[in-house]
Each structure stands twice: as structure tokens, then as C-alpha cells.
Short mmCIF file of C-alpha atoms in Angstrom, two decimals:
data_model
loop_
_atom_site.label_atom_id
_atom_site.label_comp_id
_atom_site.label_asym_id
_atom_site.label_seq_id
_atom_site.Cartn_x
_atom_site.Cartn_y
_atom_site.Cartn_z
CA MET A 1 0.00 0.00 0.00
CA ARG A 2 1.33 3.43 -0.93
CA THR A 3 -0.28 6.87 -1.29
CA THR A 4 1.78 9.81 -2.49
CA ILE A 5 1.30 13.43 -3.48
CA VAL A 6 3.77 14.09 -6.31
CA ASP A 7 5.07 17.08 -8.25
CA ARG A 8 6.12 15.18 -11.36
CA PRO A 9 4.36 13.22 -14.11
CA ILE A 10 2.63 10.01 -13.02
CA ASP A 11 3.76 6.77 -14.67
CA PRO A 12 0.85 4.29 -14.54
CA ALA A 13 3.17 1.36 -15.29
CA VAL A 14 4.98 1.96 -12.00
CA LEU A 15 1.73 1.71 -10.04
CA LEU A 16 0.64 -1.45 -11.88
CA ALA A 17 4.00 -3.08 -11.16
CA GLU A 18 3.68 -2.22 -7.47
CA VAL A 19 0.31 -3.92 -7.05
CA ALA A 20 1.19 -6.97 -9.13
CA ASP A 21 1.23 -10.23 -7.17
CA ALA A 22 0.63 -13.82 -8.28
CA ARG A 23 -2.16 -14.10 -5.68
CA ASN A 24 -4.18 -11.56 -7.66
CA GLY A 25 -6.43 -12.35 -10.59
CA ALA A 26 -7.40 -8.77 -11.41
CA ALA A 27 -5.87 -5.33 -11.47
CA ILE A 28 -7.86 -2.13 -11.96
CA LEU A 29 -6.16 1.14 -12.81
CA PHE A 30 -8.06 4.42 -12.68
CA LEU A 31 -6.56 7.52 -14.30
CA GLY A 32 -7.97 11.01 -13.92
CA THR A 33 -6.90 13.20 -16.83
CA VAL A 34 -7.23 16.87 -17.70
CA ARG A 35 -10.25 17.43 -19.99
CA ASN A 36 -10.42 20.09 -22.65
CA VAL A 37 -13.96 21.09 -21.70
CA ASN A 38 -15.56 21.57 -18.28
CA ASP A 39 -19.00 22.98 -17.58
CA GLY A 40 -19.24 24.06 -21.20
CA ARG A 41 -16.01 26.10 -21.25
CA ALA A 42 -12.89 25.30 -23.30
CA VAL A 43 -10.05 24.50 -20.91
CA THR A 44 -6.34 24.88 -21.74
CA GLY A 45 -4.85 23.45 -18.54
CA ILE A 46 -5.29 22.98 -14.79
CA GLU A 47 -3.19 23.97 -11.81
CA TYR A 48 -3.55 21.69 -8.79
CA SER A 49 -2.69 22.76 -5.25
CA ALA A 50 -3.25 21.14 -1.85
CA TYR A 51 -3.10 21.37 1.90
CA ARG A 52 -0.32 18.94 1.42
CA GLU A 53 0.22 17.38 4.85
CA MET A 54 -3.51 16.84 5.36
CA ALA A 55 -3.98 15.57 1.80
CA GLU A 56 -1.30 12.96 2.46
CA ARG A 57 -3.01 11.91 5.67
CA GLU A 58 -6.46 11.68 4.10
CA LEU A 59 -5.19 9.71 1.12
CA ALA A 60 -3.44 7.25 3.41
CA ALA A 61 -6.60 6.91 5.52
CA ILE A 62 -8.73 6.26 2.43
CA ALA A 63 -6.38 3.53 1.19
CA GLN A 64 -6.43 1.93 4.63
CA GLU A 65 -10.24 2.01 4.69
CA ALA A 66 -10.40 0.46 1.22
CA ALA A 67 -7.96 -2.26 2.29
CA GLU A 68 -10.13 -3.17 5.27
CA ARG A 69 -13.47 -2.98 3.49
CA PHE A 70 -12.50 -4.78 0.30
CA GLY A 71 -9.81 -7.18 1.43
CA THR A 72 -6.62 -6.26 -0.39
CA ARG A 73 -3.50 -4.35 0.58
CA ASP A 74 -2.39 -4.04 -3.05
CA ILE A 75 -3.47 -0.41 -3.43
CA VAL A 76 -1.26 2.41 -4.74
CA VAL A 77 -2.43 5.99 -5.25
CA GLU A 78 -0.60 9.01 -6.64
CA HIS A 79 -2.04 12.51 -7.00
CA ARG A 80 -0.07 15.15 -8.85
CA LEU A 81 0.13 18.86 -8.00
CA GLY A 82 1.23 21.82 -10.12
CA ALA A 83 0.41 22.89 -13.67
CA LEU A 84 -0.96 20.12 -15.89
CA ALA A 85 -1.57 20.23 -19.62
CA LEU A 86 -4.59 18.74 -21.41
CA GLY A 87 -4.62 14.96 -21.28
CA GLU A 88 -2.06 14.72 -18.48
CA VAL A 89 -2.76 12.39 -15.58
CA SER A 90 -3.72 14.13 -12.33
CA VAL A 91 -4.49 11.02 -10.29
CA ALA A 92 -3.77 7.32 -10.65
CA ILE A 93 -5.27 4.56 -8.50
CA ALA A 94 -4.05 0.99 -8.93
CA VAL A 95 -5.81 -1.84 -7.08
CA ALA A 96 -5.13 -5.54 -7.42
CA HIS A 97 -7.32 -8.24 -5.91
CA SER A 98 -7.81 -11.97 -6.07
CA HIS A 99 -11.32 -11.28 -7.48
CA ARG A 100 -12.40 -8.55 -9.84
CA ALA A 101 -15.68 -7.44 -8.25
CA ALA A 102 -13.99 -6.40 -5.01
CA GLY A 103 -11.16 -4.84 -6.99
CA TYR A 104 -13.54 -2.59 -8.93
CA ASP A 105 -15.36 -1.67 -5.72
CA ALA A 106 -12.12 -0.75 -3.96
CA SER A 107 -11.02 1.40 -6.92
CA ARG A 108 -14.35 3.18 -6.96
CA TYR A 109 -14.24 3.73 -3.21
CA VAL A 110 -10.82 5.36 -3.36
CA ILE A 111 -11.69 7.82 -6.15
CA GLU A 112 -15.07 8.77 -4.65
CA GLU A 113 -13.62 9.37 -1.18
CA LEU A 114 -10.65 11.21 -2.66
CA LYS A 115 -12.98 13.60 -4.45
CA ARG A 116 -15.13 14.03 -1.36
CA ARG A 117 -12.53 14.77 1.30
CA VAL A 118 -8.90 15.11 0.21
CA PRO A 119 -7.99 18.82 0.42
CA ILE A 120 -6.83 19.40 -3.14
CA TRP A 121 -8.00 22.25 -5.36
CA LYS A 122 -7.77 22.98 -9.02
CA ARG A 123 -7.78 26.21 -10.98
CA GLU A 124 -8.75 25.87 -14.60
CA ALA A 125 -7.29 28.09 -17.32
CA TYR A 126 -9.61 28.88 -20.24
CA VAL A 127 -9.00 29.75 -23.87
CA ASP A 128 -10.04 33.35 -23.20
CA GLY A 129 -7.09 33.72 -20.80
CA THR A 130 -9.13 33.72 -17.59
CA ARG A 131 -8.62 31.30 -14.69
CA GLU A 132 -11.07 30.03 -12.09
CA TRP A 133 -11.05 27.78 -9.03
CA VAL A 134 -13.30 24.78 -9.63
CA ASP A 135 -16.13 24.37 -7.12
CA PRO A 136 -17.76 20.94 -7.53
CA THR A 137 -20.48 21.98 -5.04
CA ALA A 138 -21.61 24.88 -7.22
CA GLN A 139 -24.61 24.55 -9.54
CA PRO A 140 -23.50 23.79 -13.09
CA SER A 141 -24.04 26.62 -15.52
CA VAL A 142 -26.92 26.48 -17.99
CA MET A 143 -24.43 25.86 -20.80
CA SER A 144 -23.32 22.48 -19.50
CA SER A 145 -26.74 21.06 -18.75
CA MET B 1 -3.48 32.06 22.99
CA THR B 2 -2.34 31.97 19.38
CA VAL B 3 -3.81 29.85 16.58
CA THR B 4 -2.42 29.68 13.05
CA ALA B 5 -5.11 29.94 10.39
CA LEU B 6 -4.28 28.53 6.96
CA LEU B 7 -6.10 29.66 3.83
CA PHE B 8 -6.15 27.88 0.50
CA ALA B 9 -7.19 28.32 -3.11
CA SER B 10 -10.13 30.74 -3.50
CA TYR B 11 -10.10 31.61 0.24
CA ALA B 12 -6.44 32.61 0.06
CA ASP B 13 -7.38 34.76 -2.95
CA VAL B 14 -10.20 36.63 -1.23
CA LEU B 15 -8.14 37.30 1.91
CA ASN B 16 -5.02 37.91 -0.17
CA ARG B 17 -2.92 35.76 2.13
CA ASP B 18 -2.48 32.06 2.95
CA ARG B 19 -1.71 32.29 6.64
CA VAL B 20 -2.88 34.44 9.59
CA GLU B 21 -1.83 34.29 13.24
CA LEU B 22 -4.96 34.75 15.37
CA ALA B 23 -4.91 35.91 19.00
CA LEU B 24 -7.86 34.28 20.77
CA PRO B 25 -9.08 33.98 24.38
CA ALA B 26 -8.56 30.61 26.08
CA GLY B 27 -11.44 28.25 25.30
CA ALA B 28 -12.26 29.90 21.97
CA THR B 29 -13.97 27.76 19.37
CA VAL B 30 -13.50 27.41 15.63
CA ARG B 31 -16.52 29.70 15.21
CA GLU B 32 -14.79 32.55 17.06
CA ALA B 33 -11.64 32.08 14.99
CA LEU B 34 -13.71 32.25 11.80
CA ALA B 35 -15.34 35.48 13.05
CA GLN B 36 -11.88 37.03 13.36
CA LEU B 37 -11.02 35.95 9.82
CA ARG B 38 -14.27 37.48 8.53
CA ALA B 39 -13.28 40.81 10.08
CA LEU B 40 -10.14 40.94 7.91
CA PRO B 41 -10.17 42.77 4.55
CA GLY B 42 -11.89 40.43 2.09
CA GLY B 43 -13.04 38.15 4.92
CA GLY B 44 -16.66 38.98 4.20
CA LEU B 45 -16.37 36.82 1.08
CA LEU B 46 -15.84 33.64 3.10
CA PRO B 47 -18.98 31.47 3.13
CA PRO B 48 -21.14 31.35 6.28
CA ALA B 49 -20.00 27.88 7.34
CA PRO B 50 -16.82 26.80 5.56
CA LEU B 51 -15.26 23.40 6.06
CA VAL B 52 -12.45 23.51 8.62
CA ALA B 53 -9.70 21.22 9.82
CA VAL B 54 -7.87 21.47 13.13
CA ASN B 55 -4.39 20.00 13.08
CA GLN B 56 -5.11 18.33 9.74
CA ALA B 57 -8.34 16.61 10.70
CA TYR B 58 -11.83 17.81 9.75
CA ALA B 59 -13.51 19.53 12.73
CA ARG B 60 -16.88 21.04 13.67
CA ASP B 61 -17.27 24.75 14.25
CA ASP B 62 -17.89 24.24 17.97
CA ALA B 63 -14.52 22.50 18.45
CA ILE B 64 -12.46 24.21 21.16
CA LEU B 65 -9.04 25.44 20.06
CA VAL B 66 -5.87 25.33 22.11
CA HIS B 67 -2.71 27.38 21.85
CA GLY B 68 -0.60 26.40 18.86
CA ASP B 69 -3.43 24.75 16.90
CA GLU B 70 -3.36 24.83 13.13
CA LEU B 71 -6.80 25.82 11.82
CA ALA B 72 -7.27 25.27 8.08
CA VAL B 73 -10.22 26.83 6.27
CA ILE B 74 -10.99 24.48 3.43
CA PRO B 75 -12.70 25.54 0.18
CA PRO B 76 -14.79 22.93 -1.66
CA VAL B 77 -12.28 20.24 -2.55
CA ALA B 78 -11.72 19.41 -6.22
CA GLY B 79 -9.10 16.69 -6.37
CA GLY B 80 -9.01 13.85 -8.84
CA MET C 1 -12.57 1.07 -30.67
CA ARG C 2 -10.50 -2.07 -31.15
CA THR C 3 -10.86 -5.67 -29.98
CA THR C 4 -8.14 -8.19 -30.72
CA ILE C 5 -7.26 -11.78 -29.91
CA VAL C 6 -3.46 -11.90 -29.61
CA ASP C 7 -0.76 -14.54 -29.30
CA ARG C 8 1.87 -12.32 -27.69
CA PRO C 9 2.24 -10.49 -24.38
CA ILE C 10 -0.21 -7.64 -23.76
CA ASP C 11 1.25 -4.17 -23.16
CA PRO C 12 -1.27 -2.18 -21.09
CA ALA C 13 0.47 1.11 -21.99
CA VAL C 14 -0.45 0.59 -25.64
CA LEU C 15 -4.14 0.24 -24.78
CA LEU C 16 -4.10 3.29 -22.51
CA ALA C 17 -2.46 5.36 -25.24
CA GLU C 18 -5.12 4.26 -27.73
CA VAL C 19 -8.05 5.39 -25.60
CA ALA C 20 -6.43 8.67 -24.53
CA ASP C 21 -8.24 11.78 -25.75
CA ALA C 22 -8.42 15.30 -24.33
CA ARG C 23 -12.23 15.00 -24.25
CA ASN C 24 -11.91 12.31 -21.58
CA GLY C 25 -11.58 12.94 -17.85
CA ALA C 26 -11.17 9.32 -16.81
CA ALA C 27 -9.55 6.14 -18.05
CA ILE C 28 -10.14 2.72 -16.52
CA LEU C 29 -7.87 -0.21 -17.27
CA PHE C 30 -8.80 -3.74 -16.26
CA LEU C 31 -6.16 -6.47 -16.33
CA GLY C 32 -6.92 -10.14 -15.80
CA THR C 33 -3.83 -11.98 -14.61
CA VAL C 34 -2.91 -15.60 -13.96
CA ARG C 35 -3.38 -16.44 -10.27
CA ASN C 36 -1.23 -18.93 -8.39
CA VAL C 37 -4.24 -20.51 -6.68
CA ASN C 38 -7.67 -21.44 -8.05
CA ASP C 39 -10.38 -23.37 -6.25
CA GLY C 40 -7.87 -24.25 -3.54
CA ARG C 41 -5.27 -25.78 -5.88
CA ALA C 42 -1.76 -24.43 -6.52
CA VAL C 43 -1.53 -23.35 -10.16
CA THR C 44 1.71 -23.13 -12.15
CA GLY C 45 0.32 -21.71 -15.41
CA ILE C 46 -2.65 -21.52 -17.77
CA GLU C 47 -3.10 -22.36 -21.41
CA TYR C 48 -5.78 -20.34 -23.21
CA SER C 49 -7.47 -21.49 -26.41
CA ALA C 50 -10.44 -20.17 -28.37
CA TYR C 51 -12.90 -20.60 -31.17
CA ARG C 52 -10.97 -17.77 -32.63
CA GLU C 53 -13.22 -16.34 -35.35
CA MET C 54 -16.28 -16.39 -33.10
CA ALA C 55 -14.32 -14.99 -30.15
CA GLU C 56 -13.27 -12.06 -32.32
CA ARG C 57 -16.87 -11.47 -33.38
CA GLU C 58 -18.25 -11.66 -29.85
CA LEU C 59 -15.56 -9.35 -28.47
CA ALA C 60 -16.28 -6.79 -31.18
CA ALA C 61 -20.02 -7.06 -30.49
CA ILE C 62 -19.48 -6.54 -26.75
CA ALA C 63 -17.38 -3.43 -27.32
CA GLN C 64 -20.03 -2.06 -29.66
CA GLU C 65 -22.75 -2.71 -27.07
CA ALA C 66 -20.68 -0.99 -24.37
CA ALA C 67 -20.11 2.00 -26.66
CA GLU C 68 -23.84 2.38 -27.25
CA ARG C 69 -24.92 1.80 -23.66
CA PHE C 70 -22.30 3.92 -21.94
CA GLY C 71 -21.54 6.61 -24.48
CA THR C 72 -17.90 6.28 -25.44
CA ARG C 73 -16.08 4.79 -28.40
CA ASP C 74 -12.74 4.88 -26.57
CA ILE C 75 -12.70 1.16 -25.79
CA VAL C 76 -9.82 -1.20 -26.55
CA VAL C 77 -9.76 -4.89 -25.59
CA GLU C 78 -7.06 -7.52 -26.05
CA HIS C 79 -7.32 -11.17 -25.00
CA ARG C 80 -4.25 -13.36 -25.20
CA LEU C 81 -4.15 -17.05 -26.17
CA GLY C 82 -1.45 -19.67 -25.58
CA ALA C 83 0.59 -20.65 -22.53
CA LEU C 84 0.76 -17.97 -19.82
CA ALA C 85 2.92 -17.96 -16.71
CA LEU C 86 1.81 -16.84 -13.25
CA GLY C 87 1.14 -13.11 -13.09
CA GLU C 88 0.97 -12.67 -16.86
CA VAL C 89 -1.89 -10.64 -18.33
CA SER C 90 -4.55 -12.71 -20.10
CA VAL C 91 -6.97 -9.87 -20.85
CA ALA C 92 -6.76 -6.07 -20.87
CA ILE C 93 -9.72 -3.70 -21.21
CA ALA C 94 -9.09 0.02 -21.53
CA VAL C 95 -12.02 2.44 -21.45
CA ALA C 96 -11.86 6.22 -21.46
CA HIS C 97 -14.84 8.47 -20.87
CA SER C 98 -15.63 12.09 -20.18
CA HIS C 99 -17.02 10.99 -16.79
CA ARG C 100 -15.74 8.27 -14.51
CA ALA C 101 -18.99 6.59 -13.43
CA ALA C 102 -19.90 5.62 -16.99
CA GLY C 103 -16.29 4.60 -17.62
CA TYR C 104 -16.31 2.15 -14.71
CA ASP C 105 -19.68 0.78 -15.81
CA ALA C 106 -18.47 0.25 -19.38
CA SER C 107 -15.34 -1.53 -18.15
CA ARG C 108 -17.40 -3.78 -15.91
CA TYR C 109 -19.84 -4.52 -18.73
CA VAL C 110 -17.07 -5.63 -21.07
CA ILE C 111 -15.39 -8.02 -18.62
CA GLU C 112 -18.67 -9.55 -17.40
CA GLU C 113 -19.96 -10.12 -20.94
CA LEU C 114 -16.56 -11.41 -22.07
CA LYS C 115 -16.61 -14.01 -19.30
CA ARG C 116 -20.21 -14.92 -20.05
CA ARG C 117 -20.12 -15.45 -23.79
CA VAL C 118 -16.75 -15.18 -25.57
CA PRO C 119 -15.71 -18.73 -26.58
CA ILE C 120 -12.34 -18.91 -24.86
CA TRP C 121 -11.21 -21.76 -22.63
CA LYS C 122 -8.39 -22.24 -20.20
CA ARG C 123 -6.56 -25.30 -18.99
CA GLU C 124 -4.78 -24.90 -15.67
CA ALA C 125 -1.53 -26.71 -14.87
CA TYR C 126 -1.06 -27.66 -11.21
CA VAL C 127 2.01 -28.20 -9.07
CA ASP C 128 1.35 -31.97 -9.04
CA GLY C 129 1.84 -32.02 -12.83
CA THR C 130 -1.83 -32.53 -13.73
CA ARG C 131 -3.84 -30.25 -16.02
CA GLU C 132 -7.55 -29.49 -16.11
CA TRP C 133 -9.99 -27.46 -18.19
CA VAL C 134 -11.59 -24.80 -16.02
CA ASP C 135 -15.39 -24.96 -15.82
CA PRO C 136 -16.77 -21.80 -14.18
CA THR C 137 -20.25 -23.38 -14.16
CA ALA C 138 -19.10 -26.29 -11.96
CA GLN C 139 -19.67 -26.30 -8.21
CA PRO C 140 -16.54 -25.14 -6.39
CA SER C 141 -14.81 -27.88 -4.43
CA VAL C 142 -15.14 -28.03 -0.66
CA MET C 143 -11.54 -26.87 -0.32
CA SER C 144 -12.19 -23.44 -1.79
CA SER C 145 -15.33 -22.59 0.14
CA MET D 1 -26.21 -32.50 -46.65
CA THR D 2 -22.93 -32.04 -44.87
CA VAL D 3 -22.34 -29.99 -41.70
CA THR D 4 -18.93 -29.41 -40.13
CA ALA D 5 -18.96 -29.89 -36.36
CA LEU D 6 -16.18 -28.16 -34.40
CA LEU D 7 -15.15 -29.37 -30.97
CA PHE D 8 -13.13 -27.41 -28.43
CA ALA D 9 -11.29 -27.79 -25.16
CA SER D 10 -12.74 -30.59 -22.97
CA TYR D 11 -15.19 -31.65 -25.73
CA ALA D 12 -12.32 -32.08 -28.19
CA ASP D 13 -10.58 -34.17 -25.52
CA VAL D 14 -13.50 -36.54 -24.91
CA LEU D 15 -14.13 -37.09 -28.63
CA ASN D 16 -10.41 -37.11 -29.33
CA ARG D 17 -10.82 -34.81 -32.33
CA ASP D 18 -11.60 -31.15 -32.99
CA ARG D 19 -13.60 -31.50 -36.19
CA VAL D 20 -16.15 -33.96 -37.61
CA GLU D 21 -17.98 -33.88 -40.94
CA LEU D 22 -21.58 -34.93 -40.32
CA ALA D 23 -23.89 -36.30 -43.03
CA LEU D 24 -27.44 -35.23 -42.15
CA PRO D 25 -30.85 -35.34 -43.88
CA ALA D 26 -32.14 -32.04 -45.26
CA GLY D 27 -33.98 -30.06 -42.56
CA ALA D 28 -32.03 -31.63 -39.71
CA THR D 29 -31.74 -29.58 -36.53
CA VAL D 30 -28.87 -28.96 -34.14
CA ARG D 31 -30.38 -31.63 -31.89
CA GLU D 32 -30.02 -34.29 -34.58
CA ALA D 33 -26.43 -33.25 -35.26
CA LEU D 34 -25.65 -33.52 -31.54
CA ALA D 35 -27.19 -37.01 -31.50
CA GLN D 36 -24.73 -38.07 -34.22
CA LEU D 37 -21.83 -36.67 -32.22
CA ARG D 38 -23.00 -38.58 -29.14
CA ALA D 39 -22.90 -41.80 -31.11
CA LEU D 40 -19.17 -41.36 -31.75
CA PRO D 41 -16.56 -42.96 -29.43
CA GLY D 42 -16.41 -40.76 -26.32
CA GLY D 43 -19.52 -38.85 -27.41
CA GLY D 44 -21.44 -40.15 -24.43
CA LEU D 45 -19.40 -37.80 -22.26
CA LEU D 46 -20.92 -34.72 -23.90
CA PRO D 47 -23.47 -33.02 -21.61
CA PRO D 48 -27.20 -33.42 -22.36
CA ALA D 49 -27.63 -29.86 -23.69
CA PRO D 50 -24.32 -28.22 -24.58
CA LEU D 51 -24.06 -24.65 -25.84
CA VAL D 52 -23.85 -24.51 -29.62
CA ALA D 53 -23.08 -21.93 -32.25
CA VAL D 54 -24.05 -22.10 -35.91
CA ASN D 55 -21.78 -20.12 -38.22
CA GLN D 56 -20.21 -18.37 -35.20
CA ALA D 57 -23.41 -17.21 -33.54
CA TYR D 58 -25.03 -18.87 -30.52
CA ALA D 59 -28.03 -20.97 -31.58
CA ARG D 60 -30.83 -23.03 -30.00
CA ASP D 61 -30.95 -26.78 -30.36
CA ASP D 62 -34.06 -26.59 -32.56
CA ALA D 63 -32.27 -24.42 -35.14
CA ILE D 64 -32.46 -25.97 -38.63
CA LEU D 65 -29.11 -26.61 -40.29
CA VAL D 66 -28.30 -26.17 -43.96
CA HIS D 67 -25.59 -27.70 -46.11
CA GLY D 68 -22.17 -26.24 -45.33
CA ASP D 69 -23.06 -24.92 -41.89
CA GLU D 70 -20.36 -24.76 -39.24
CA LEU D 71 -21.74 -26.17 -35.97
CA ALA D 72 -19.57 -25.46 -32.93
CA VAL D 73 -20.16 -27.33 -29.69
CA ILE D 74 -19.08 -24.93 -26.98
CA PRO D 75 -17.86 -26.04 -23.53
CA PRO D 76 -18.46 -23.67 -20.60
CA VAL D 77 -16.46 -20.58 -21.55
CA ALA D 78 -13.65 -19.47 -19.25
CA GLY D 79 -12.10 -16.38 -20.81
CA GLY D 80 -10.74 -13.42 -18.90
#
């Protein structure tokens, strides 16, 4: 089990290698990537920042919870901070399990809890040169509905 | 007593700083610390009941602070 | 969209690169790997065989169904045939989607349908030197319960 | 008419072959083709109602065969 906040590109192959074990029959890798459109606006990049010490604690707690609930310790999570270009990977979650159903559930648990409670923020840059902090609790604009 | 308030992302923008040392009476709660932050220039833009963490763990606004605590005011998180 | 039956090792990075697109915010990769234990018996390797033409048709049909149901054409599937060692990847499913929930669902759909209807068989080799065709419809032995 | 039966995995093992040309009367169904296979050495080990595919698509055992059809007898699949 490993959870890390990083300042460099994420290499998914490294995470997959870390969770690999001959006891496991399934590995699930989730990648979050920077989209070119959000809420109807054309995005050119995202800057991620965090309350770093707490983000590290929360991520570690989430992985521990997933391990206990879903029965595998083969869980590795990396979240990147800093300026990311379109298509770059912001978060990678690798889970391996003896059985796939529990593996999928553990993967899902980690990403949903991460988005709910890990203190990380992102500021999107738009084609018109403006930048804005993303607030997932805000109502979506009419354009994106 | 002194408590260190940390501000992040949009909250750091509205208060134009990412850290404030707050002088508070003994037994003060998170709510009283937030009231002091709201009195600062730009503090009126903080939401009525923001998420907070004390010493890196989420806390309620009636949590009692002690000298040296780190109080983080946490904008809506957007990781992933 | 691509679905292929292969006779060589699967490189997950190739599949991830194929589904990558700046429209997508999430990529999910599923890997099936050869486990060292099945139904309580110590396994040393697996040999996969198929009704190859029909397996290719069914895999393509499943990917098409997933695309229509879950709203993405960024789906790539490879299933390997032949003799595989412990830990080797037998199947890889990469799905990318603008939103993660539908991406997970599409990934799950493909692996469940693949296991239900693609005519592929596996023969396990055990530490005692014996080999047996795996029948997922058989009752598990008492040992594995 | 002639129909080519394909056998795989454990079914190929019990019949000790992976392909049989079957001579069948016009209008014969999958069920009649399976009965011929069961009459072969080892054919008694086939299950009562195996999965079948005709020309690479799953079919019912009352499907009517035509000359040149490819009839696959499909053991429980175990991909993934």
C-alpha cells in the first residue's frame, strides 16, 4: 500500500507493477486526466494545489479504509500537484485483488472518497485567458446542462 | 493564545494571504476564529459555514481550540 | 474502438495510449492476470485457447454494445491465447470516458460479458503435474469454500 | 447435406478430435447433429444440452441446419 502526493508526471506502469502479485487475478487502474472542456467552457490546462500534509493523511486513511473494506492491501495511489496540460494524468489509483468485483469496488471507493474529502484544489485556465477555481459543489451553468 | 489559520485556493485569494496568526481567548472555538477571519479585509467573502480542519483533521465549528493549533479553512475540494 | 485476440504479451500502456483523448476525464484499465491458486489448488500456469473467429466477433459485439450503452467509443480490448505464466496478463480492457462513473460501468460490462459469452477456454496446470480445463459453471470444491 | 462440427477444449478431448464432418438429412436440426456426435466414441461424455453456435453465432438446439453450416459445440467458456 502506498499513497503519495507528487510534483512530477505520473507513470501508470509503476503503479501497476507495485500492485502486481501472483495471488491476484485482477488489477484495476483508474486515471484522472485533464479534460479540454468543463462545464461548457474550453479548458487549456489545470493547476492543482493542496493542503499537502492533510492531503497525504487523508489519502493514506482512504487507502487503509479500502484495504479493510474490500480485502486487499495491493493499493497504490498518486495525486499530482502543479500545472498540468490537457490529457495529463492528475491522479492514478491501482488496485489488485484476487477477485475482480472487489477490486472494482475498492477502486471506486478510493476515487469517490478522494474527491469528497482530500484537500486538493484545481484552478482551470480557459482559452479566453481567464482562470477560475473549480467548485464541484456549485450549480452547473446552464451551458453544461 | 495563538492559533495559526491557513487559507487555500479561492479563500487565500479573497483574503489575499495564505496564513494568519490569530490571537484568541482561552477556550475559543472554531466559530470565534472564523469570526476574526471574517473581520479581515476580504473576509466577508468567506462562506457562512466553511469546512475547517484542526491539526489536519476535519472539525466542527464548535470544536475548542488550544494554543498552537493549526486551523485550516478548506474551500470545496476538487481533487481527482 | 478495437478488440483483438493476440498470441503475444499484452502491453497495457499501448491500450491506454489508444483510448487517450483530451475530451476524456477518466480512463479505466482492467487487467486479468494468472493467479497462483484457483479453487484451492496451486496453479503453475494456464493455457488459453479459443474458437478464434467467433471470439473475435463476440468481443467486437461486446465493445459495440458498451459503446452504445455507456456513451464512449474509446474502448480497446485484447485477449491473449497460448501458454501464460503466473502473473501474466490474459486480458486487458481500456475504457476512457468524459465521466468516470460511466467509464467504470463500461469496463465492468465488457469483462462480465466477455466471461459470459466469448468462446475462450483455459486449462490450468497444477504443481502436481496434472492439467484441467476450467469450468466456471461447476460447483466449487469443498476446499475453496 | 454435410455440416462441419467443431469441438473445443474438454469436448475435443473426450471425442479425441476437434472436427467432424456430419452427413445429415435435409432439414435436420442442431439436436439431430448432436445425437450423431454422441454416437461417436467418447460422445457419451458430452453433456445433455451443450451450448452450440451455428456459423459463429449462438443458436438453439431446434435451429435448422443447412448444407455447409459450421456447428460449434461450446464447452463452458472461461475467458478473462
